[in-house]
XYZ file of C-alpha atoms in Angstrom:
351
model
C -91.645 -62.568 -63.549
C -92.824 -59.469 -65.385
C -96.135 -59.475 -67.235
C -94.838 -56.963 -69.763
C -91.261 -55.765 -69.768
C -88.429 -54.115 -71.605
C -84.782 -54.994 -70.963
C -81.974 -52.549 -71.509
C -79.746 -52.888 -74.556
C -76.019 -53.518 -74.271
C -75.139 -50.211 -75.867
C -77.554 -48.069 -73.854
C -76.018 -44.860 -72.577
C -77.438 -41.551 -71.507
C -78.707 -39.159 -68.838
C -78.961 -39.424 -65.105
C -82.638 -39.226 -64.194
C -83.117 -35.466 -64.445
C -86.030 -33.771 -62.710
C -87.464 -32.866 -66.113
C -87.404 -36.441 -67.454
C -88.889 -37.857 -64.242
C -91.646 -35.238 -64.178
C -92.401 -35.878 -67.858
C -92.732 -39.615 -67.207
C -95.219 -39.226 -64.382
C -97.211 -36.582 -66.242
C -97.558 -39.100 -69.093
C -98.460 -41.920 -66.675
C -101.296 -39.910 -65.157
C -102.572 -38.657 -68.525
C -102.203 -41.820 -70.656
C -99.840 -44.478 -69.346
C -101.955 -45.890 -66.558
C -104.904 -46.410 -68.895
C -102.646 -48.216 -71.395
C -101.264 -50.464 -68.639
C -104.750 -51.177 -67.269
C -105.960 -52.165 -70.728
C -102.976 -54.436 -71.400
C -103.244 -56.257 -68.079
C -106.987 -56.700 -68.623
C -106.176 -58.525 -71.867
C -107.434 -55.895 -74.282
C -105.175 -55.604 -77.341
C -102.829 -52.659 -76.922
C -99.692 -52.532 -79.028
C -98.827 -49.047 -77.827
C -97.868 -49.896 -74.247
C -94.399 -51.424 -74.702
C -93.246 -48.798 -77.200
C -94.666 -45.883 -75.223
C -93.379 -47.107 -71.855
C -89.933 -47.941 -73.245
C -89.613 -44.537 -74.860
C -90.436 -42.681 -71.660
C -88.324 -44.873 -69.376
C -85.425 -44.382 -71.802
C -85.869 -40.632 -71.446
C -85.152 -41.055 -67.722
C -82.115 -43.182 -68.624
C -81.663 -45.452 -71.678
C -80.024 -48.135 -69.536
C -83.027 -48.749 -67.293
C -85.285 -51.800 -67.641
C -88.981 -51.884 -66.773
C -91.690 -54.428 -66.125
C -95.241 -54.782 -64.879
C -95.531 -57.454 -62.207
C -97.836 -58.514 -59.368
C -97.715 -56.035 -56.492
C -97.013 -56.659 -52.823
C -99.677 -54.336 -51.403
C -101.418 -53.222 -54.601
C -102.707 -55.508 -57.344
C -99.944 -54.537 -59.787
C -96.464 -53.018 -59.595
C -94.618 -50.925 -62.166
C -90.907 -51.595 -61.688
C -88.075 -49.571 -63.203
C -84.827 -51.383 -62.459
C -81.096 -50.668 -62.903
C -80.560 -54.456 -63.111
C -77.574 -54.301 -60.782
C -75.822 -51.451 -62.622
C -74.547 -49.153 -59.874
C -74.361 -46.176 -62.233
C -78.134 -46.372 -62.820
C -79.382 -46.814 -59.245
C -79.678 -43.079 -58.701
C -81.781 -42.573 -61.826
C -84.145 -45.376 -60.794
C -84.462 -44.016 -57.242
C -85.243 -40.489 -58.505
C -87.869 -41.983 -60.808
C -89.678 -43.798 -57.981
C -89.486 -40.769 -55.687
C -91.466 -38.829 -58.271
C -94.264 -41.414 -58.373
C -97.843 -40.663 -57.355
C -99.169 -42.278 -54.190
C -99.840 -46.008 -54.489
C -103.446 -47.195 -54.479
C -105.248 -50.537 -54.505
C -104.362 -51.117 -58.171
C -100.848 -49.721 -58.705
C -97.661 -49.403 -56.705
C -94.167 -48.514 -57.903
C -90.645 -49.780 -57.185
C -87.080 -49.108 -58.322
C -86.024 -52.758 -58.055
C -87.705 -56.116 -58.571
C -89.656 -57.110 -55.500
C -89.685 -60.453 -53.700
C -92.609 -62.732 -54.459
C -94.866 -63.608 -51.524
C -94.710 -67.300 -52.475
C -91.402 -67.828 -54.320
C -91.733 -71.593 -54.422
C -94.983 -71.311 -56.409
C -93.164 -69.837 -59.425
C -92.280 -71.762 -62.575
C -90.066 -70.930 -65.545
C -89.792 -72.381 -69.057
C -86.144 -73.009 -69.991
C -84.833 -75.200 -72.790
C -88.161 -76.929 -73.247
C -88.378 -77.795 -69.560
C -90.672 -76.422 -66.888
C -88.525 -75.365 -63.950
C -90.383 -75.278 -60.655
C -88.815 -73.008 -58.068
C -90.186 -75.372 -55.424
C -87.400 -77.763 -56.496
C -84.560 -75.277 -55.971
C -82.253 -76.306 -53.119
C -80.014 -73.704 -51.493
C -76.923 -74.092 -49.359
C -75.860 -71.024 -47.363
C -72.607 -70.061 -45.628
C -72.160 -66.866 -43.619
C -69.182 -64.752 -44.709
C -68.959 -61.547 -42.696
C -72.096 -59.510 -43.248
C -73.165 -61.495 -46.326
C -74.220 -65.020 -47.206
C -72.533 -67.099 -49.910
C -75.026 -69.438 -51.561
C -74.924 -72.611 -53.623
C -78.073 -73.238 -55.666
C -79.141 -76.590 -57.137
C -82.046 -77.750 -59.270
C -82.547 -81.337 -60.507
C -82.740 -80.022 -64.082
C -79.293 -78.380 -63.942
C -77.510 -81.518 -65.114
C -79.292 -81.310 -68.483
C -78.886 -77.531 -68.903
C -75.920 -75.419 -69.968
C -74.132 -73.002 -67.651
C -75.955 -69.947 -68.952
C -79.353 -71.490 -68.204
C -78.215 -72.543 -64.719
C -77.069 -69.001 -63.929
C -80.324 -67.526 -65.240
C -82.464 -69.870 -63.138
C -80.286 -69.309 -60.074
C -80.500 -65.516 -60.115
C -84.182 -65.445 -61.021
C -84.817 -67.751 -58.074
C -82.827 -65.515 -55.725
C -84.566 -62.358 -56.982
C -87.944 -64.046 -56.557
C -87.182 -65.030 -52.965
C -85.328 -61.938 -51.754
C -86.036 -59.165 -54.224
C -83.375 -57.526 -56.349
C -82.142 -55.246 -53.557
C -82.137 -58.064 -51.011
C -79.800 -60.078 -53.229
C -77.458 -57.115 -53.689
C -77.299 -56.311 -49.992
C -77.096 -59.704 -48.338
C -75.916 -62.307 -50.872
C -72.215 -62.669 -51.610
C -70.793 -65.390 -53.860
C -73.394 -67.307 -55.888
C -72.638 -70.788 -57.266
C -75.069 -72.822 -59.408
C -74.397 -76.521 -58.784
C -75.419 -79.788 -60.418
C -74.877 -81.443 -57.021
C -77.352 -80.671 -54.216
C -75.697 -78.936 -51.239
C -75.494 -80.671 -47.892
C -78.123 -79.452 -45.432
C -79.827 -77.516 -48.214
C -83.249 -75.898 -47.990
C -85.766 -74.184 -50.234
C -86.217 -70.533 -51.170
C -88.462 -69.929 -48.163
C -85.634 -71.139 -45.922
C -83.184 -68.769 -47.609
C -85.585 -65.903 -47.049
C -85.677 -66.729 -43.318
C -81.866 -66.826 -43.116
C -81.543 -63.437 -44.808
C -84.302 -61.964 -42.655
C -82.350 -62.974 -39.532
C -79.139 -61.449 -40.929
C -80.930 -58.213 -41.790
C -82.447 -58.009 -38.306
C -78.999 -58.511 -36.788
C -77.468 -55.762 -38.950
C -80.118 -53.036 -38.674
C -81.973 -51.259 -35.880
C -85.730 -51.074 -35.305
C -86.041 -48.248 -37.849
C -84.151 -50.203 -40.504
C -81.022 -48.055 -40.145
C -77.685 -49.893 -40.461
C -75.564 -50.809 -37.484
C -71.875 -49.902 -37.589
C -68.882 -52.245 -37.348
C -65.470 -51.450 -35.838
C -62.434 -52.387 -37.929
C -58.737 -52.309 -37.026
C -55.635 -52.210 -39.186
C -52.065 -50.938 -39.401
C -50.614 -48.279 -41.695
C -47.394 -46.378 -42.203
C -47.968 -44.111 -39.216
C -49.281 -46.644 -36.739
C -52.663 -48.259 -36.110
C -55.814 -47.498 -38.119
C -59.219 -47.456 -36.426
C -62.262 -47.482 -38.703
C -66.023 -47.720 -38.426
C -68.464 -48.454 -41.243
C -72.177 -49.001 -41.646
C -73.459 -52.527 -42.334
C -74.113 -53.228 -45.098
C -71.755 -50.729 -46.712
C -73.419 -50.892 -50.114
C -74.834 -48.317 -52.552
C -78.173 -50.121 -52.633
C -78.826 -48.711 -49.139
C -78.941 -45.194 -50.657
C -79.000 -45.413 -54.470
C -79.260 -41.661 -55.028
C -76.055 -40.967 -53.065
C -73.703 -41.410 -56.009
C -70.865 -38.973 -55.239
C -68.060 -39.598 -52.741
C -66.644 -36.815 -50.596
C -63.429 -37.692 -48.767
C -63.249 -35.292 -45.819
C -59.816 -35.271 -44.133
C -60.163 -33.819 -40.619
C -56.956 -33.252 -38.596
C -57.157 -33.531 -34.808
C -54.518 -32.305 -32.343
C -55.780 -34.264 -29.327
C -54.357 -37.696 -30.056
C -52.951 -40.716 -28.294
C -49.333 -41.827 -28.601
C -50.439 -44.101 -31.450
C -52.050 -41.261 -33.418
C -55.674 -42.145 -32.690
C -58.154 -39.535 -31.401
C -58.050 -38.651 -27.710
C -61.247 -38.350 -25.701
C -61.744 -34.644 -26.439
C -61.104 -35.204 -30.141
C -63.601 -38.072 -30.210
C -66.292 -35.824 -28.762
C -65.577 -33.096 -31.310
C -65.396 -35.518 -34.245
C -68.708 -37.116 -33.314
C -70.283 -33.664 -33.115
C -68.886 -32.839 -36.564
C -70.382 -36.023 -38.032
C -73.750 -35.230 -36.488
C -73.588 -31.707 -37.917
C -72.726 -33.025 -41.382
C -75.607 -35.496 -41.361
C -77.986 -32.847 -40.068
C -76.964 -30.277 -42.673
C -77.155 -32.702 -45.589
C -80.488 -34.305 -44.724
C -81.645 -36.532 -47.593
C -78.876 -35.247 -49.895
C -76.031 -37.087 -48.169
C -74.620 -38.830 -45.110
C -71.476 -40.166 -43.468
C -71.232 -43.925 -44.130
C -67.766 -44.695 -42.722
C -64.660 -43.136 -41.234
C -61.079 -44.118 -40.508
C -58.596 -42.532 -38.072
C -54.834 -42.718 -38.492
C -51.799 -40.588 -37.588
C -53.742 -37.559 -36.405
C -56.290 -37.430 -39.232
C -59.841 -38.755 -39.433
C -61.018 -39.461 -42.984
C -64.802 -39.186 -43.210
C -66.440 -40.993 -46.119
C -69.491 -38.949 -47.075
C -71.815 -39.840 -49.957
C -73.839 -37.119 -51.689
C -76.676 -36.838 -54.190
C -75.151 -35.441 -57.383
C -78.432 -33.744 -58.300
C -78.582 -31.778 -55.017
C -76.935 -28.468 -55.912
C -76.454 -27.466 -52.283
C -74.890 -30.728 -51.040
C -71.204 -29.859 -51.499
C -71.592 -26.232 -50.297
C -73.503 -27.462 -47.222
C -70.756 -29.967 -46.441
C -68.056 -27.314 -46.823
C -69.958 -24.853 -44.630
C -70.195 -27.351 -41.765
C -66.477 -28.190 -41.959
C -65.264 -24.593 -42.320
C -65.296 -23.693 -38.574
C -63.074 -26.672 -37.640
C -59.961 -25.410 -35.827
C -57.577 -27.001 -38.325
C -57.745 -27.038 -42.099
C -60.167 -29.648 -43.437
C -59.573 -30.989 -46.945
C -62.514 -32.181 -49.057
C -62.113 -34.178 -52.260
C -65.260 -34.931 -54.282
C -65.470 -37.632 -56.973
C -68.303 -39.502 -58.754
C -68.675 -42.981 -57.220
C -72.092 -44.601 -57.804
C -70.711 -48.039 -56.909
C -69.168 -46.865 -53.620
C -65.787 -48.188 -54.754
C -63.978 -45.733 -52.475
C -65.205 -47.580 -49.386
C -64.917 -51.127 -50.750
C -61.909 -51.762 -48.481
C -64.131 -51.191 -45.429
C -66.838 -53.709 -46.314
C -67.118 -56.631 -43.935
């Protein structure tokens, strides 16, 4: 739970984490903000912190929330969170990328971090003290995610809103905000304890195993093969796991790159020569874009491979770089670019 915090308002709207607003925030943090936060955490009266911090976080984007919480490596952590709003993930990621180096006292994060000992946490709700040690979780694997049922003995006496609040705070505490987004599917608070349930530490172990299965040693996502049928024959697709914007919050723009290939099988899928050329094109795209974009999925059908490329909307050279790589292709390549912070254009490829 945050020591001090500010939640976003329902009507918050605004900018997208511009370089100027991010730079202004960190200039203020170095000059004044850190001293205000140090004083507040030390217990010295300081009414200026919440107002000053809220004002400067709002300048990055009015929809962002912030909090000061215990750190994982440092003593304290300043968190600026999109609170699950896909449209704000990029602004939060640009904010944290502008941060100074962490030290023994302060570290910085763009999502709420998992607590080292989630079952030690307590929460006051409806006049009751809710111990997270009493949360019981049931888990069921569904594709690349885990559906969970969460029970607490106090749920029977609490309304639905309180149950949901406790459930999601418990999950965030165990897995971190990003961990919940990436690996948890359907969430069901329950007044009945699940069969074969376990505590938050057990859930963390289950998710850790799933993450290890889905990523390589460097933390990069594995890819899954998918098959389907369309109006011109079979569809062959591949997509990264997990296929979720939280894996790259600053890549908020979708580029659909339609690449025709003449070397094809009788069913319209790429032949061996086409596969070699298409793989080389993907490698060239990823190399040219660097941190400003990457291919996250593709689908082949009826002589055309559709590459799903996500780009950083603040990188002025991203679209020109993509076009330059595709220009030498022997056949005309079509590129369609649209804003898509929630990665809705690849939702059909999620497993």
